[in-house]
Coordinates of C-alpha atoms in Angstrom, one line a residue:
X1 CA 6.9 17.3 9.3
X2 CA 6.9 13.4 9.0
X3 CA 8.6 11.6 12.0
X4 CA 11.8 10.0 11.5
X5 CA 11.8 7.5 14.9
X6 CA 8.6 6.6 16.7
X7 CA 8.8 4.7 20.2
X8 CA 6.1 3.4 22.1
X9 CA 6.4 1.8 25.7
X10 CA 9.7 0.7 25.7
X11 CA 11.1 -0.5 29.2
X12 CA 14.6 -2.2 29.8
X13 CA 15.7 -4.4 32.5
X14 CA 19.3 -5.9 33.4
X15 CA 19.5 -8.8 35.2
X16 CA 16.4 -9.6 35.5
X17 CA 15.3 -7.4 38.0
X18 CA 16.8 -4.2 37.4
X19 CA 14.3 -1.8 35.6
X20 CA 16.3 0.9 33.6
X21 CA 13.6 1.9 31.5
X22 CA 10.0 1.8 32.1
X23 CA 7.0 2.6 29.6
X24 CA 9.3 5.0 27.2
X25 CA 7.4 6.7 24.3
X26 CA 8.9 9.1 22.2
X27 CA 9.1 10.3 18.6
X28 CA 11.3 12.2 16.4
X29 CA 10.7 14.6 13.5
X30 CA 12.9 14.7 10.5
X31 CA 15.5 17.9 11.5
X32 CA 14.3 17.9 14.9
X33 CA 16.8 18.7 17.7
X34 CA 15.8 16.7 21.1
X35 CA 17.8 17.2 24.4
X36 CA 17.4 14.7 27.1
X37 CA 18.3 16.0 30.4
X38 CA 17.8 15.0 34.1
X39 CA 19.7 12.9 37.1
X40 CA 22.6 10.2 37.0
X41 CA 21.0 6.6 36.3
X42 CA 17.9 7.5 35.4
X43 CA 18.1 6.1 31.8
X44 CA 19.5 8.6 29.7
X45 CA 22.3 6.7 28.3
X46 CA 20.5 3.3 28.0
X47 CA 17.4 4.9 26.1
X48 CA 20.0 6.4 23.6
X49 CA 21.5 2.4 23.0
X50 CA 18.4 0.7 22.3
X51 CA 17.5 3.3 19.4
X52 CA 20.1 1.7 17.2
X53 CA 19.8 -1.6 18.9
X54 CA 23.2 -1.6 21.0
X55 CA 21.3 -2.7 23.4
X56 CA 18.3 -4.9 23.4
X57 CA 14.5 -3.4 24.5
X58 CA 12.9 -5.9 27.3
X59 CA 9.7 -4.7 26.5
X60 CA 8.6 -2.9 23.2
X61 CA 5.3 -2.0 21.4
X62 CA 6.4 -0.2 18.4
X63 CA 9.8 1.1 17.1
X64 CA 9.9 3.1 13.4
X65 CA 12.7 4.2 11.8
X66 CA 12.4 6.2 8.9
X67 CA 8.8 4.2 8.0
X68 CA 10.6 0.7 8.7
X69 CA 9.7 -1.7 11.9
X70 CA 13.0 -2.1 13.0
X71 CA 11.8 -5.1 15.4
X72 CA 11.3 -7.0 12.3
X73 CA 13.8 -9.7 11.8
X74 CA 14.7 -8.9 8.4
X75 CA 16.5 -5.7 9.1
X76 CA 19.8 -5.4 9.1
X77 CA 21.3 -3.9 12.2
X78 CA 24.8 -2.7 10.7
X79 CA 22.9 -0.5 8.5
X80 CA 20.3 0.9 10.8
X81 CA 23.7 2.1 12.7
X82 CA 25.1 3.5 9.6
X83 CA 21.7 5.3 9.4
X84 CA 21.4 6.3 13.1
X85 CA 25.1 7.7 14.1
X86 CA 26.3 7.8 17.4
X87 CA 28.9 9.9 18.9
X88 CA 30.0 8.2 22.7
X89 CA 31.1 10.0 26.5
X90 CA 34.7 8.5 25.4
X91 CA 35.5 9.2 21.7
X92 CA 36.5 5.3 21.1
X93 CA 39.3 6.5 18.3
X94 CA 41.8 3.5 17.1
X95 CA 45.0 4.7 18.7
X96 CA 47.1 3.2 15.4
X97 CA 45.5 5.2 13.0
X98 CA 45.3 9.0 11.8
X99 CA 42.6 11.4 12.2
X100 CA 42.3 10.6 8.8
X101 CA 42.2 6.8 8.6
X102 CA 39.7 6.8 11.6
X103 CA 37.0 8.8 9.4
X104 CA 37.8 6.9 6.4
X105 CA 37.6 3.5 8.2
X106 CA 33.6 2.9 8.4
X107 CA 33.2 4.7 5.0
X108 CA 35.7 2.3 2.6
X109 CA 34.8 -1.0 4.5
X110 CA 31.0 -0.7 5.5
X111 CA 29.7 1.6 3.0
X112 CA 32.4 -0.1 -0.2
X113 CA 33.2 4.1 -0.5
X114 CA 35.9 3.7 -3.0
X115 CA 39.5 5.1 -0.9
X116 CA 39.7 8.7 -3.0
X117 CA 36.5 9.6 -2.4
X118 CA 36.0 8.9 1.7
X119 CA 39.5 10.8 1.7
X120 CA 37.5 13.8 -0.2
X121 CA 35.0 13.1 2.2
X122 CA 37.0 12.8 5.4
X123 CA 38.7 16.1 4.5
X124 CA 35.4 17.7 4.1
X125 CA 34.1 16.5 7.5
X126 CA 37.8 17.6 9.3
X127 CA 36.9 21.1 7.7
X128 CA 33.1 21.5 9.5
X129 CA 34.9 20.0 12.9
X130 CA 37.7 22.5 12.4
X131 CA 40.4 20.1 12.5
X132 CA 41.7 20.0 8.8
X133 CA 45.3 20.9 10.1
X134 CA 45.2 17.3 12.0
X135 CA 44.9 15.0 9.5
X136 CA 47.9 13.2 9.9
X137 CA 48.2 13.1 13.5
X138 CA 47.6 10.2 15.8
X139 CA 44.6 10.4 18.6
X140 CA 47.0 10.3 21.4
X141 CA 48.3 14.0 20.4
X142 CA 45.4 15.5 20.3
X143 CA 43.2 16.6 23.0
X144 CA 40.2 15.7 24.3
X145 CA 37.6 18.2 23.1
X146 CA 39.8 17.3 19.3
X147 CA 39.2 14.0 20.0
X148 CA 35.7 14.4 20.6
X149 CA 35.3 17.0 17.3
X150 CA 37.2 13.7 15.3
X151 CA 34.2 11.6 16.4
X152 CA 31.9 13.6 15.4
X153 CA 33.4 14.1 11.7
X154 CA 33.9 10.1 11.7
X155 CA 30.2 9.8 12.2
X156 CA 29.2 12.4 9.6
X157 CA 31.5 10.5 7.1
X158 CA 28.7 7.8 7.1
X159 CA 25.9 10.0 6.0
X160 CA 23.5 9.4 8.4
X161 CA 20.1 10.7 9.1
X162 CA 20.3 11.2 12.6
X163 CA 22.9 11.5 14.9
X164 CA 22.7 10.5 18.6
X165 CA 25.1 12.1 21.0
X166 CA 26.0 10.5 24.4
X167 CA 26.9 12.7 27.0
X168 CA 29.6 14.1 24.5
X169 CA 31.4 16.7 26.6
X170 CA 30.6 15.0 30.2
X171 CA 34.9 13.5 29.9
X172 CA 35.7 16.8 28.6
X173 CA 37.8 20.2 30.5
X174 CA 35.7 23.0 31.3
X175 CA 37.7 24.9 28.9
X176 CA 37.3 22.9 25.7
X177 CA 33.3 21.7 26.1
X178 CA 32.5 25.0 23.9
X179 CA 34.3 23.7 20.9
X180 CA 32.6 20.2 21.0
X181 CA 29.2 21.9 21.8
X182 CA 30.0 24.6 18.7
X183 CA 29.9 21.7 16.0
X184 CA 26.8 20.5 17.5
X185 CA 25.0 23.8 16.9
X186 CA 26.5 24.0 13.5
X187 CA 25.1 20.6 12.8
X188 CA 21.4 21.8 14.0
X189 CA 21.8 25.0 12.1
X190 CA 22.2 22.5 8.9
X191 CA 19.0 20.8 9.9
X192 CA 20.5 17.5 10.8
X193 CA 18.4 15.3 13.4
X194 CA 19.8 15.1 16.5
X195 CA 19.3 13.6 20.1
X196 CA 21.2 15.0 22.4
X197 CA 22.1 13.2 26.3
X198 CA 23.4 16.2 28.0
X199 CA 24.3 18.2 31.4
X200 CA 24.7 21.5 29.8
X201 CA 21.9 22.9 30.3
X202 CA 22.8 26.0 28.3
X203 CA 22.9 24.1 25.2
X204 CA 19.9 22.8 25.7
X205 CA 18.3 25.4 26.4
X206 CA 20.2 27.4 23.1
X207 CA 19.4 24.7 20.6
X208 CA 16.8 22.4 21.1
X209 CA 13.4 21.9 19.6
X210 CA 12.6 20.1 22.5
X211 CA 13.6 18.8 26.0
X212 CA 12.7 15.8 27.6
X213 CA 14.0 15.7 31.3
X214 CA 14.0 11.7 32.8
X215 CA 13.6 10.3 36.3
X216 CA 13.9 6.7 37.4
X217 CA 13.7 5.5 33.8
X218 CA 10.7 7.6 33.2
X219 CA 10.0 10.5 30.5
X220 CA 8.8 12.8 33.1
X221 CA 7.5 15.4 31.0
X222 CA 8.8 17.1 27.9
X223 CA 8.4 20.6 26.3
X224 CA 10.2 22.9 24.1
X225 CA 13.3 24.7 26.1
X226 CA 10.6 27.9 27.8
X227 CA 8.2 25.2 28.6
X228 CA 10.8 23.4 30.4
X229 CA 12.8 26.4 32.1
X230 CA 10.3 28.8 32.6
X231 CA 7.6 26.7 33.7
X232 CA 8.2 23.1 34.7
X233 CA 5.0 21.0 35.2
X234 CA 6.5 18.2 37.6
X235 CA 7.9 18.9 40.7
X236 CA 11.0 16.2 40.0
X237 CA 12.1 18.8 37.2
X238 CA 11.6 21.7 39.6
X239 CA 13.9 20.6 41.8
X240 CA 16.7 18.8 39.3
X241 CA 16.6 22.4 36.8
X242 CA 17.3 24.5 40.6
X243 CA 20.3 22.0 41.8
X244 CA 21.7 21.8 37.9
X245 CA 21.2 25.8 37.4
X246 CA 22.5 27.1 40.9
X247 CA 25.9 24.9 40.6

């Protein structure tokens, strides 16, 4: 399988002085699903926002996309992000539109989708999130977890080859996260490319190809999901998989 996103020795700093990221190499196949797991603040979030160029790499060797150096100043940013999807912590809906004019937004004004078929669209997307029934409704009505399941049907409407999800249940109730996390695995189950920032480590461990646990802005080490539970090389992901596990 051809990769779809190759990183080599990427590293971030903020202010100056502030290393978030430090020597990050990491590739992606085409259909791959890739957890990263470990500790608040070591780089999880900020590794995920420099993929699609939300946030700018201090430091970078090499970053592919799909067989294109997207360090090269000819590409066009709007539609790497239209390629590479991203589904945040907080669901960042428009509070003045429907479910329906959210997912139809992006679609009709980035991608020129004429209006009848991003509704088609839209309505298909609704269906796989198991929201059609909320069409018409307004963000504020709906829950989190339906938030979040919106989002992720807004982000499908653009077609995109890979999805990258932030933390997506971490602002969620207990009680709803299985929903959220239940699109997700249908989404792998349909082969679509995914890199996944998340605490639960029962998802992970469920349905990822592999799992990279960070430390300190580090890859520690990376595996598939036994490697990583059942037999953790570093001592760092020792002790993080025993806190994580025994809470």
């Amino acid at each position: 399988m051809e990769n779809l996103f190759t990183l080599k020795n990427l590293s971030k700093t903020f202010n100056g002085d502030l290393e978030v990221l430090r020597d990050v190499s990491l590739s992606i196949k085409e259909g791959e699903v890739v957890t990263i797991i470990g500790p608040s603040g070591s780089g999880k979030s900020t590794l995920l926002r420099c993929l699609n160029l939300l946030e700018q790499p201090t430091h970078v060797t090499e970053m592919i996309y799909n067989g294109k150096n997207i360090l090269s100043s000819d590409i066009n940013v709007r539609e790497l992000r239209e390629e590479i999807g991203m589904v945040f912590q907080k669901f960042n809906l428009f509070p003045h539109y429907t479910v329906l004019e959210n997912i139809m937004l992006a679609p009709t004004k980035n991608l020129k989708i004429a209006k009848k078929e991003a509704k088609t669209d839209a309505l298909h997307y609704l269906e796989e999130v198991g929201l059609l029934e909320k069409a018409d409704s307004y963000p504020f009505s709906l829950s989190g977890g339906q938030q979040q399941r919106v989002a992720i049907a807004r982000a499908l409407a653009m077609h995109p080859k890979m999805l990258l999800f932030d933390e997506p249940t971490s602002a969620l109730d207990p009680q709803i996260v299985g929903d959220v996390l239940d699109v997700m695995k249908e989404l792998a189950k349909k082969g679509m490319t995914m890199l996944v920032v998340t605490h639960e480590m029962t998802f992970a461990r469920e349905v990822s190809d592999r799992i990279i646990f960070m430390d300190g802005g580090y890859i520690i080490e990376e595996g598939t999901p036994d490697e990583i539970f059942s037999n953790p090389q570093d001592n760092r992901t020792r002790i993080f998989l025993a806190r994580t596990l025994n809470h």
